[in-house]
mmCIF file of C-alpha atoms and ligand atoms in Angstrom:
data_model
loop_
_atom_site.group_PDB
_atom_site.id
_atom_site.type_symbol
_atom_site.label_atom_id
_atom_site.label_comp_id
_atom_site.label_asym_id
_atom_site.label_seq_id
_atom_site.Cartn_x
_atom_site.Cartn_y
_atom_site.Cartn_z
ATOM 1 C CA MET A 120 -0.315 -0.098 0.173
ATOM 2 C CA GLU A 121 2.744 2.246 0.928
ATOM 3 C CA LYS A 122 4.360 2.571 -2.634
ATOM 4 C CA LEU A 123 0.520 3.021 -3.728
ATOM 5 C CA TYR A 124 0.167 5.923 -1.371
ATOM 6 C CA ASN A 125 3.456 7.760 -2.498
ATOM 7 C CA HIS A 126 2.213 7.196 -6.402
ATOM 8 C CA LEU A 127 -0.466 8.618 -5.195
ATOM 9 C CA TYR A 128 1.078 11.792 -3.814
ATOM 10 C CA GLU A 129 4.105 12.407 -6.290
ATOM 11 C CA TRP A 130 1.245 12.720 -8.976
ATOM 12 C CA TYR A 131 -0.386 15.223 -6.433
ATOM 13 C CA ALA A 132 2.462 17.136 -6.253
ATOM 14 C CA VAL A 133 2.821 17.506 -9.538
ATOM 15 C CA ASN A 134 -0.939 17.673 -10.902
ATOM 16 C CA HIS A 135 -2.799 19.625 -7.962
ATOM 17 C CA ARG A 136 -5.273 22.857 -8.695
ATOM 18 C CA THR A 137 -4.006 26.074 -6.667
ATOM 19 C CA LEU A 138 -7.183 26.723 -4.676
ATOM 20 C CA PRO A 139 -8.031 29.173 -2.335
ATOM 21 C CA TRP A 140 -8.880 26.921 0.571
ATOM 22 C CA ARG A 141 -6.263 24.597 0.383
ATOM 23 C CA GLU A 142 -3.978 27.550 1.806
ATOM 24 C CA THR A 143 -5.302 27.323 4.659
ATOM 25 C CA GLN A 144 -5.930 25.390 7.479
ATOM 26 C CA ASP A 145 -8.818 27.126 9.463
ATOM 27 C CA GLY A 146 -11.844 25.189 9.796
ATOM 28 C CA TYR A 147 -14.406 27.967 9.110
ATOM 29 C CA ARG A 148 -12.998 28.657 5.529
ATOM 30 C CA ILE A 149 -13.126 25.189 4.544
ATOM 31 C CA TRP A 150 -16.675 24.662 5.652
ATOM 32 C CA LEU A 151 -17.684 27.086 3.665
ATOM 33 C CA SER A 152 -15.811 26.081 0.734
ATOM 34 C CA GLU A 153 -17.092 22.581 1.315
ATOM 35 C CA VAL A 154 -20.913 23.526 1.954
ATOM 36 C CA ILE A 155 -20.268 26.308 -1.625
ATOM 37 C CA LEU A 156 -18.342 23.449 -3.387
ATOM 38 C CA GLN A 157 -21.633 20.793 -2.899
ATOM 39 C CA GLN A 158 -23.367 20.979 -6.646
ATOM 40 C CA THR A 159 -20.806 24.040 -7.857
ATOM 41 C CA ARG A 160 -18.605 24.020 -10.384
ATOM 42 C CA VAL A 161 -15.042 24.643 -8.724
ATOM 43 C CA GLN A 162 -13.976 27.684 -10.627
ATOM 44 C CA GLN A 163 -17.261 29.216 -10.013
ATOM 45 C CA GLY A 164 -17.226 28.326 -6.408
ATOM 46 C CA ILE A 165 -13.696 30.582 -5.708
ATOM 47 C CA ASP A 166 -15.870 34.239 -6.393
ATOM 48 C CA TYR A 167 -18.400 32.912 -3.940
ATOM 49 C CA TYR A 168 -15.887 31.531 -1.509
ATOM 50 C CA LEU A 169 -13.838 35.176 -1.573
ATOM 51 C CA ARG A 170 -16.970 36.980 -1.552
ATOM 52 C CA PHE A 171 -18.224 34.997 1.507
ATOM 53 C CA VAL A 172 -14.990 35.448 3.784
ATOM 54 C CA ALA A 173 -14.627 38.890 2.295
ATOM 55 C CA ARG A 174 -17.985 39.541 3.815
ATOM 56 C CA TRP A 175 -18.438 37.427 6.860
ATOM 57 C CA PRO A 176 -13.878 36.873 7.633
ATOM 58 C CA ARG A 177 -15.446 35.169 10.927
ATOM 59 C CA VAL A 178 -18.185 32.322 12.112
ATOM 60 C CA GLU A 179 -19.670 35.316 14.447
ATOM 61 C CA ASP A 180 -19.826 37.876 11.447
ATOM 62 C CA LEU A 181 -21.908 35.214 9.368
ATOM 63 C CA ALA A 182 -24.316 34.015 12.827
ATOM 64 C CA VAL A 183 -25.371 37.713 13.221
ATOM 65 C CA ALA A 184 -25.991 38.353 9.447
ATOM 66 C CA PRO A 185 -29.613 38.944 8.452
ATOM 67 C CA GLU A 186 -30.883 35.705 6.217
ATOM 68 C CA ASP A 187 -32.027 37.297 3.851
ATOM 69 C CA ASP A 188 -28.325 38.558 3.264
ATOM 70 C CA VAL A 189 -27.013 35.531 2.959
ATOM 71 C CA LEU A 190 -29.553 34.386 0.727
ATOM 72 C CA ARG A 191 -28.594 37.691 -1.861
ATOM 73 C CA GLU A 192 -24.445 36.438 -1.252
ATOM 74 C CA TRP A 193 -25.581 33.181 -2.123
ATOM 75 C CA GLN A 194 -27.721 34.059 -5.461
ATOM 76 C CA GLY A 195 -27.151 32.286 -8.764
ATOM 77 C CA LEU A 196 -25.597 29.128 -6.508
ATOM 78 C CA GLY A 197 -29.337 27.309 -6.078
ATOM 79 C CA TYR A 198 -30.277 24.728 -3.782
ATOM 80 C CA TYR A 199 -31.294 27.881 -1.222
ATOM 81 C CA SER A 200 -31.328 25.150 1.897
ATOM 82 C CA ARG A 201 -27.706 24.813 1.904
ATOM 83 C CA ALA A 202 -27.465 28.794 2.320
ATOM 84 C CA ARG A 203 -30.085 28.576 5.214
ATOM 85 C CA ASN A 204 -28.563 25.721 6.850
ATOM 86 C CA LEU A 205 -24.458 27.168 6.707
ATOM 87 C CA HIS A 206 -26.707 30.251 8.120
ATOM 88 C CA LYS A 207 -28.131 28.046 11.062
ATOM 89 C CA ALA A 208 -24.475 26.681 11.482
ATOM 90 C CA ALA A 209 -22.870 29.338 12.277
ATOM 91 C CA GLN A 210 -25.625 30.263 15.020
ATOM 92 C CA MET A 211 -25.079 26.880 16.271
ATOM 93 C CA ILE A 212 -21.378 27.074 16.986
ATOM 94 C CA VAL A 213 -21.454 30.724 18.627
ATOM 95 C CA GLU A 214 -24.122 29.206 20.819
ATOM 96 C CA ARG A 215 -22.893 25.886 22.290
ATOM 97 C CA GLY A 216 -19.034 28.008 22.429
ATOM 98 C CA TRP A 217 -17.638 25.785 19.279
ATOM 99 C CA THR A 218 -15.993 29.124 18.042
ATOM 100 C CA PRO A 219 -13.850 29.150 16.094
ATOM 101 C CA PHE A 220 -14.915 26.154 14.550
ATOM 102 C CA PRO A 221 -16.079 22.703 16.313
ATOM 103 C CA THR A 222 -11.995 20.758 15.769
ATOM 104 C CA ARG A 223 -13.975 17.470 17.317
ATOM 105 C CA PHE A 224 -15.470 15.357 14.258
ATOM 106 C CA GLU A 225 -18.440 14.521 16.426
ATOM 107 C CA ASP A 226 -19.444 18.234 16.793
ATOM 108 C CA ILE A 227 -18.537 19.591 13.231
ATOM 109 C CA ARG A 228 -20.955 16.095 11.949
ATOM 110 C CA GLN A 229 -24.274 17.747 13.959
ATOM 111 C CA LEU A 230 -23.926 21.460 11.961
ATOM 112 C CA PRO A 231 -27.150 21.780 9.858
ATOM 113 C CA GLY A 232 -26.061 20.344 6.282
ATOM 114 C CA VAL A 233 -23.137 18.468 7.363
ATOM 115 C CA GLY A 234 -22.990 14.907 6.369
ATOM 116 C CA ASP A 235 -20.473 12.415 6.570
ATOM 117 C CA TYR A 236 -18.022 13.699 3.137
ATOM 118 C CA THR A 237 -18.289 17.383 4.186
ATOM 119 C CA ALA A 238 -17.271 16.469 8.178
ATOM 120 C CA GLY A 239 -14.884 14.252 7.101
ATOM 121 C CA ALA A 240 -13.306 17.248 4.665
ATOM 122 C CA ILE A 241 -13.100 19.604 7.162
ATOM 123 C CA ALA A 242 -11.836 17.760 9.900
ATOM 124 C CA SER A 243 -9.203 16.049 7.785
ATOM 125 C CA PHE A 244 -8.195 19.313 6.097
ATOM 126 C CA ALA A 245 -8.032 21.824 8.701
ATOM 127 C CA TYR A 246 -6.887 19.373 11.426
ATOM 128 C CA ASN A 247 -5.172 16.316 9.526
ATOM 129 C CA LEU A 248 -7.772 14.117 11.563
ATOM 130 C CA PRO A 249 -8.266 10.446 10.361
ATOM 131 C CA PHE A 250 -11.415 10.555 8.339
ATOM 132 C CA PRO A 251 -12.183 9.841 5.159
ATOM 133 C CA ALA A 252 -14.300 12.429 2.658
ATOM 134 C CA MET A 253 -15.776 10.319 -0.055
ATOM 135 C CA ASP A 254 -17.405 12.226 -2.370
ATOM 136 C CA GLY A 255 -18.266 10.770 -5.816
ATOM 137 C CA ASN A 256 -14.834 11.559 -7.674
ATOM 138 C CA VAL A 257 -13.528 9.306 -4.489
ATOM 139 C CA TYR A 258 -16.256 6.730 -5.058
ATOM 140 C CA ARG A 259 -14.986 6.312 -8.745
ATOM 141 C CA VAL A 260 -11.542 5.831 -7.728
ATOM 142 C CA LEU A 261 -12.185 3.172 -4.957
ATOM 143 C CA ALA A 262 -14.890 1.114 -7.450
ATOM 144 C CA ARG A 263 -11.911 1.444 -10.188
ATOM 145 C CA LEU A 264 -9.078 0.501 -8.008
ATOM 146 C CA LEU A 265 -10.561 -1.839 -5.905
ATOM 147 C CA ASP A 266 -13.057 -3.544 -8.910
ATOM 148 C CA ILE A 267 -16.298 -3.095 -6.875
ATOM 149 C CA ASP A 268 -19.012 -3.242 -8.979
ATOM 150 C CA GLU A 269 -21.635 -2.959 -6.002
ATOM 151 C CA PRO A 270 -24.114 0.401 -6.611
ATOM 152 C CA PHE A 271 -22.050 2.713 -4.044
ATOM 153 C CA ASP A 272 -25.580 5.015 -4.002
ATOM 154 C CA THR A 273 -27.972 2.190 -2.190
ATOM 155 C CA THR A 274 -27.603 1.650 1.850
ATOM 156 C CA SER A 275 -25.525 -1.616 1.421
ATOM 157 C CA GLY A 276 -23.220 -0.451 -0.767
ATOM 158 C CA LYS A 277 -21.899 2.951 0.841
ATOM 159 C CA LYS A 278 -21.763 1.045 3.886
ATOM 160 C CA LEU A 279 -19.183 -1.628 1.653
ATOM 161 C CA PHE A 280 -17.695 1.208 -0.025
ATOM 162 C CA ARG A 281 -16.664 2.517 3.878
ATOM 163 C CA ALA A 282 -15.289 -0.582 4.882
ATOM 164 C CA LYS A 283 -12.915 -0.987 2.194
ATOM 165 C CA MET A 284 -11.843 2.660 2.762
ATOM 166 C CA ASP A 285 -11.510 1.955 5.909
ATOM 167 C CA GLU A 286 -9.037 -0.248 4.937
ATOM 168 C CA PHE A 287 -7.985 1.916 2.288
ATOM 169 C CA PHE A 288 -6.744 4.820 3.956
ATOM 170 C CA ASP A 289 -3.946 6.038 4.749
ATOM 171 C CA LYS A 290 -4.410 7.270 8.568
ATOM 172 C CA ASN A 291 -0.963 8.518 8.760
ATOM 173 C CA HIS A 292 -1.566 11.563 6.370
ATOM 174 C CA PRO A 293 -5.413 12.030 6.529
ATOM 175 C CA ARG A 294 -5.326 15.716 5.302
ATOM 176 C CA LEU A 295 -2.823 14.289 1.792
ATOM 177 C CA PHE A 296 -5.002 10.976 0.991
ATOM 178 C CA ASN A 297 -7.863 13.005 0.719
ATOM 179 C CA SER A 298 -7.209 15.624 -1.336
ATOM 180 C CA ALA A 299 -4.975 13.118 -3.315
ATOM 181 C CA ILE A 300 -7.388 10.753 -4.000
ATOM 182 C CA MET A 301 -10.423 12.979 -4.418
ATOM 183 C CA GLU A 302 -8.312 15.696 -7.328
ATOM 184 C CA PHE A 303 -7.409 12.685 -8.892
ATOM 185 C CA GLY A 304 -10.775 11.730 -9.074
ATOM 186 C CA ALA A 305 -11.426 15.416 -10.568
ATOM 187 C CA LEU A 306 -8.850 15.596 -12.913
ATOM 188 C CA TYR A 307 -7.360 11.890 -14.318
ATOM 189 C CA CYS A 308 -9.606 9.101 -13.337
ATOM 190 C CA THR A 309 -12.525 10.851 -14.881
ATOM 191 C CA PRO A 310 -15.642 9.250 -15.579
ATOM 192 C CA THR A 311 -15.138 9.437 -19.336
ATOM 193 C CA LEU A 312 -11.522 8.250 -18.653
ATOM 194 C CA GLY A 313 -10.523 8.144 -22.399
ATOM 195 C CA ASP A 314 -6.967 6.723 -22.617
ATOM 196 C CA ASN A 315 -5.728 7.695 -19.036
ATOM 197 C CA CYS A 316 -5.402 4.414 -18.083
ATOM 198 C CA LEU A 317 -2.368 3.763 -20.085
ATOM 199 C CA SER A 318 0.214 6.460 -18.805
ATOM 200 C CA CYS A 319 -1.855 6.310 -15.090
ATOM 201 C CA THR A 320 0.930 5.922 -12.350
ATOM 202 C CA LEU A 321 -1.703 3.633 -10.426
ATOM 203 C CA ARG A 322 -2.692 1.204 -13.172
ATOM 204 C CA PRO A 323 0.080 -1.307 -11.813
ATOM 205 C CA TYR A 324 -2.124 -1.010 -8.923
ATOM 206 C CA CYS A 325 -6.109 -0.409 -10.508
ATOM 207 C CA LEU A 326 -7.865 -4.103 -10.503
ATOM 208 C CA GLY A 327 -10.549 -2.181 -12.931
ATOM 209 C CA TYR A 328 -7.348 -2.038 -15.302
ATOM 210 C CA THR A 329 -6.425 -5.613 -15.071
ATOM 211 C CA ASN A 330 -10.237 -6.778 -15.298
ATOM 212 C CA LYS A 331 -10.985 -4.585 -18.358
ATOM 213 C CA THR A 332 -14.020 -3.397 -16.485
ATOM 214 C CA ALA A 333 -12.616 0.268 -15.474
ATOM 215 C CA THR A 334 -15.218 1.742 -17.623
ATOM 216 C CA LEU A 335 -18.159 0.040 -16.368
ATOM 217 C CA LEU A 336 -17.458 1.232 -12.682
ATOM 218 C CA PRO A 337 -18.435 2.507 -10.713
ATOM 219 C CA VAL A 338 -22.424 0.974 -11.081
ATOM 220 C CA ARG A 339 -25.172 3.583 -9.965
ATOM 221 C CA LYS A 340 -28.141 1.847 -9.178
ATOM 222 C CA GLN A 341 -30.589 4.230 -10.952
ATOM 223 C CA ARG A 342 -31.317 7.960 -11.047
ATOM 224 C CA THR A 343 -34.042 9.712 -8.932
ATOM 225 C CA GLN A 344 -37.386 10.521 -10.414
ATOM 226 C CA VAL A 345 -37.878 13.748 -11.472
ATOM 227 C CA ARG A 346 -40.974 15.543 -10.974
ATOM 228 C CA ASP A 347 -42.652 17.903 -13.267
ATOM 229 C CA ARG A 348 -44.217 20.960 -11.773
ATOM 230 C CA TRP A 349 -46.660 23.885 -14.000
ATOM 231 C CA PHE A 350 -45.910 27.103 -12.420
ATOM 232 C CA ASP A 351 -47.918 29.757 -14.042
ATOM 233 C CA TYR A 352 -46.028 33.691 -12.925
ATOM 234 C CA HIS A 353 -47.930 36.731 -13.154
ATOM 235 C CA ILE A 354 -45.833 40.045 -13.768
ATOM 236 C CA TYR A 355 -47.685 43.242 -13.203
ATOM 237 C CA VAL A 356 -46.339 46.058 -14.888
ATOM 238 C CA LEU A 357 -47.192 49.809 -13.787
ATOM 239 C CA ARG A 358 -45.969 52.598 -15.188
ATOM 240 C CA LYS A 359 -45.487 55.870 -13.113
ATOM 241 C CA LYS A 360 -44.232 59.155 -14.881
ATOM 242 C CA GLN A 361 -42.687 61.528 -12.090
ATOM 243 C CA ARG A 362 -41.084 64.534 -12.668
ATOM 244 C CA THR A 363 -37.874 65.262 -10.682
ATOM 245 C CA LYS A 364 -37.174 68.643 -9.053
ATOM 246 C CA GLU A 365 -34.019 69.531 -11.740
ATOM 247 C CA ALA A 366 -35.492 67.324 -14.438
ATOM 248 C CA GLU A 367 -37.424 69.548 -16.684
ATOM 249 C CA SER A 368 -38.761 66.249 -18.620
ATOM 250 C CA GLU A 369 -41.037 63.340 -17.011
ATOM 251 C CA THR A 370 -38.887 60.182 -16.536
ATOM 252 C CA GLU A 371 -40.811 56.987 -16.166
ATOM 253 C CA GLU A 372 -40.468 54.572 -13.220
ATOM 254 C CA LEU A 373 -41.964 50.444 -13.419
ATOM 255 C CA PHE A 374 -42.914 48.758 -10.586
ATOM 256 C CA THR A 375 -44.026 45.252 -10.161
ATOM 257 C CA LEU A 376 -44.972 42.653 -6.752
ATOM 258 C CA ILE A 377 -43.490 40.465 -6.007
ATOM 259 C CA ARG A 378 -43.663 37.435 -2.903
ATOM 260 C CA GLN A 379 -41.961 35.629 -0.932
ATOM 261 C CA ARG A 380 -41.843 31.670 -0.228
ATOM 262 C CA GLU A 381 -43.638 30.353 2.891
ATOM 263 C CA ASN A 382 -43.266 26.279 2.476
ATOM 264 C CA PRO A 383 -40.370 25.452 4.541
ATOM 265 C CA LYS A 384 -40.748 22.017 2.705
ATOM 266 C CA ASP A 385 -41.277 23.307 -0.490
ATOM 267 C CA ILE A 386 -38.641 24.597 -2.826
ATOM 268 C CA TRP A 387 -36.414 27.689 -2.936
ATOM 269 C CA TYR A 388 -37.969 29.244 0.397
ATOM 270 C CA HIS A 389 -38.108 32.153 1.368
ATOM 271 C CA LEU A 390 -36.611 33.617 -1.545
ATOM 272 C CA TYR A 391 -38.774 35.992 -3.232
ATOM 273 C CA GLU A 392 -40.563 36.042 -7.132
ATOM 274 C CA PHE A 393 -43.338 37.360 -8.805
ATOM 275 C CA PRO A 394 -46.956 35.907 -7.600
ATOM 276 C CA CYS A 395 -46.908 32.542 -8.949
ATOM 277 C CA GLU A 396 -49.940 30.022 -9.242
ATOM 278 C CA GLU A 397 -49.438 26.212 -9.287
ATOM 279 C CA LEU A 398 -51.327 24.510 -11.580
ATOM 280 C CA PRO A 399 -52.084 20.398 -10.826
ATOM 281 C CA SER A 400 -51.454 20.088 -14.550
ATOM 282 C CA GLU A 401 -50.119 21.387 -17.933
ATOM 283 C CA LYS A 402 -53.082 23.565 -19.525
ATOM 284 C CA THR A 403 -53.458 25.993 -21.509
ATOM 285 C CA THR A 404 -54.565 29.790 -20.286
ATOM 286 C CA ASP A 405 -56.556 32.427 -21.173
ATOM 287 C CA HIS A 406 -53.402 35.115 -20.678
ATOM 288 C CA ASP A 407 -50.832 36.008 -23.392
ATOM 289 C CA THR A 408 -47.964 33.884 -21.999
ATOM 290 C CA ALA A 409 -45.215 36.693 -22.473
ATOM 291 C CA LEU A 410 -42.256 33.481 -21.966
ATOM 292 C CA SER A 411 -42.237 30.364 -20.906
ATOM 293 C CA LEU A 412 -38.940 28.586 -19.386
ATOM 294 C CA THR A 413 -38.512 24.783 -18.371
ATOM 295 C CA HIS A 414 -36.265 24.923 -15.251
ATOM 296 C CA VAL A 415 -34.181 21.930 -14.093
ATOM 297 C CA LEU A 416 -33.833 21.142 -10.454
ATOM 298 C CA SER A 417 -32.232 17.507 -8.832
ATOM 299 C CA HIS A 418 -35.548 16.445 -8.005
ATOM 300 C CA GLN A 419 -37.973 18.581 -10.026
ATOM 301 C CA ARG A 420 -38.736 20.033 -13.093
ATOM 302 C CA ILE A 421 -40.368 23.626 -13.176
ATOM 303 C CA HIS A 422 -41.969 24.058 -16.467
ATOM 304 C CA ALA A 423 -42.737 27.756 -16.264
ATOM 305 C CA ARG A 424 -44.673 30.558 -17.739
ATOM 306 C CA PHE A 425 -44.859 34.524 -17.552
ATOM 307 C CA ILE A 426 -48.107 35.883 -18.211
ATOM 308 C CA LEU A 427 -47.805 40.019 -18.024
ATOM 309 C CA HIS A 428 -50.270 42.164 -17.293
ATOM 310 C CA LYS A 429 -49.934 46.075 -17.552
ATOM 311 C CA VAL A 430 -52.242 47.592 -15.023
ATOM 312 C CA ASP A 431 -52.858 51.523 -13.689
ATOM 313 C CA THR A 432 -53.347 50.047 -10.141
ATOM 314 C CA LEU A 433 -51.242 46.553 -8.609
ATOM 315 C CA PRO A 434 -53.381 44.020 -7.081
ATOM 316 C CA GLN A 435 -51.311 44.234 -4.011
ATOM 317 C CA THR A 436 -52.500 41.779 -1.349
ATOM 318 C CA ALA A 437 -50.655 41.179 2.229
ATOM 319 C CA ASP A 438 -48.315 39.063 0.898
ATOM 320 C CA THR A 439 -47.337 40.918 -1.473
ATOM 321 C CA LEU A 440 -44.916 43.798 -1.665
ATOM 322 C CA CYS A 441 -44.684 46.430 -4.670
ATOM 323 C CA VAL A 442 -41.147 47.584 -5.500
ATOM 324 C CA ALA A 443 -38.974 49.589 -8.605
ATOM 325 C CA TRP A 444 -38.559 46.867 -11.439
ATOM 326 C CA HIS A 445 -35.357 48.290 -10.593
ATOM 327 C CA GLU A 446 -34.819 47.636 -7.294
ATOM 328 C CA LEU A 447 -35.647 44.004 -7.458
ATOM 329 C CA ASP A 448 -32.032 42.906 -7.288
ATOM 330 C CA HIS A 449 -32.040 44.286 -3.911
ATOM 331 C CA TYR A 450 -34.039 41.227 -2.485
ATOM 332 C CA ALA A 451 -33.148 37.148 -2.606
ATOM 333 C CA LEU A 452 -34.386 36.301 -5.744
ATOM 334 C CA SER A 453 -34.661 32.878 -6.921
ATOM 335 C CA ARG A 454 -32.629 31.573 -9.900
ATOM 336 C CA LEU A 455 -35.629 31.098 -12.118
ATOM 337 C CA THR A 456 -36.810 34.786 -11.272
ATOM 338 C CA LEU A 457 -33.520 35.617 -12.368
ATOM 339 C CA LYS A 458 -33.333 34.496 -15.128
ATOM 340 C CA ALA A 459 -37.248 35.750 -16.187
ATOM 341 C CA ILE A 460 -36.523 38.693 -15.424
ATOM 342 C CA GLU A 461 -33.187 39.252 -17.641
ATOM 343 C CA LYS A 462 -35.447 37.707 -20.449
ATOM 344 C CA MET A 463 -38.264 39.948 -19.718
ATOM 345 C CA GLY A 464 -35.974 42.907 -19.888
ATOM 346 C CA MET A 465 -36.417 43.804 -23.481
ATOM 347 C CA LYS A 466 -40.154 43.220 -23.592
ATOM 348 C CA ILE A 467 -40.720 45.545 -20.509
ATOM 349 C CA GLY A 468 -38.302 48.331 -20.786
HETATM 350 S S1 SF4 B 45 -5.357 2.750 -14.213
HETATM 351 FE FE1 SF4 B 45 -7.336 3.910 -14.972
HETATM 352 S S2 SF4 B 45 -9.142 3.637 -13.904
HETATM 353 FE FE2 SF4 B 45 -7.983 2.525 -12.813
HETATM 354 S S3 SF4 B 45 -7.126 4.015 -10.900
HETATM 355 FE FE3 SF4 B 45 -6.037 4.311 -12.821
HETATM 356 S S4 SF4 B 45 -7.084 6.113 -14.319
HETATM 357 FE FE4 SF4 B 45 -7.697 5.525 -12.641
#
């Protein structure tokens, strides 16, 4: 095993990417990076990470930030439950006196939004504690190196992979081992292998290569079922003429209504969007649809229609908010709403 580790570490020393969260052993910053990187490309994650760290340099700063600010800073990353968990976890750390950041795996694992992978990543990267960090890349490398054809996305499969990893793990160099195997999976032993195996430094140890199964691995049981939903969004637009003191001429300002989503169990909780009507199924509408968009989430496919109403009075209700069109970006909006605003700008302005 020592030889295999050495080949892996040599590969890592030469090939690893320089990333801002690799330059630190600060648990708080590593945690931020890990949460941001769940379901986000590394390049996009860097900008968000740098903005979060600059705005909230310590966990205490994040804990006292208004939730709306955190959601707004998160805008564009999607999966807003991660941002809410981040915020809740920061408050929990402060309440329990775990500042600047918890140092025990068991405490890190208790934080909202932190599973075995994230806890292992933080414990090893920040404190060099001997816990594996098994992300999708690691499952793939392990399945190929050890020729494991059990699906890794079932309860029994996860157990098996974890047991294999416990044997395979380099307990003397947890930080280096986790970093190297994750990077190796991300950059070299990739889903589409091409002819990488031919010049792979781990080839002599790779059972998947020897048994010619590498390209078939890892095995996944099944993709998640995707549910279709149909949303009609009503965009009310009111034009108001205004005369400024300085200007001789009149200027025109646009106003619209938005509403905050209120169901904590549903998508986009606490985010703002145009007033929305959910339909039981696809159906025609009497209104002219100004824009149709399909928005795909991990478990849902949203078929959205945006209906434009040019009105003289906004039909404001207790749960809607009247805002100037140019100030919409002051609110934490769902990604779908942002897309619609961008596309509708032309039709409205
Ligand atoms: S030989 Fe191929 S499958 Fe095996 S570790 Fe190397 S790149 Fe991955």
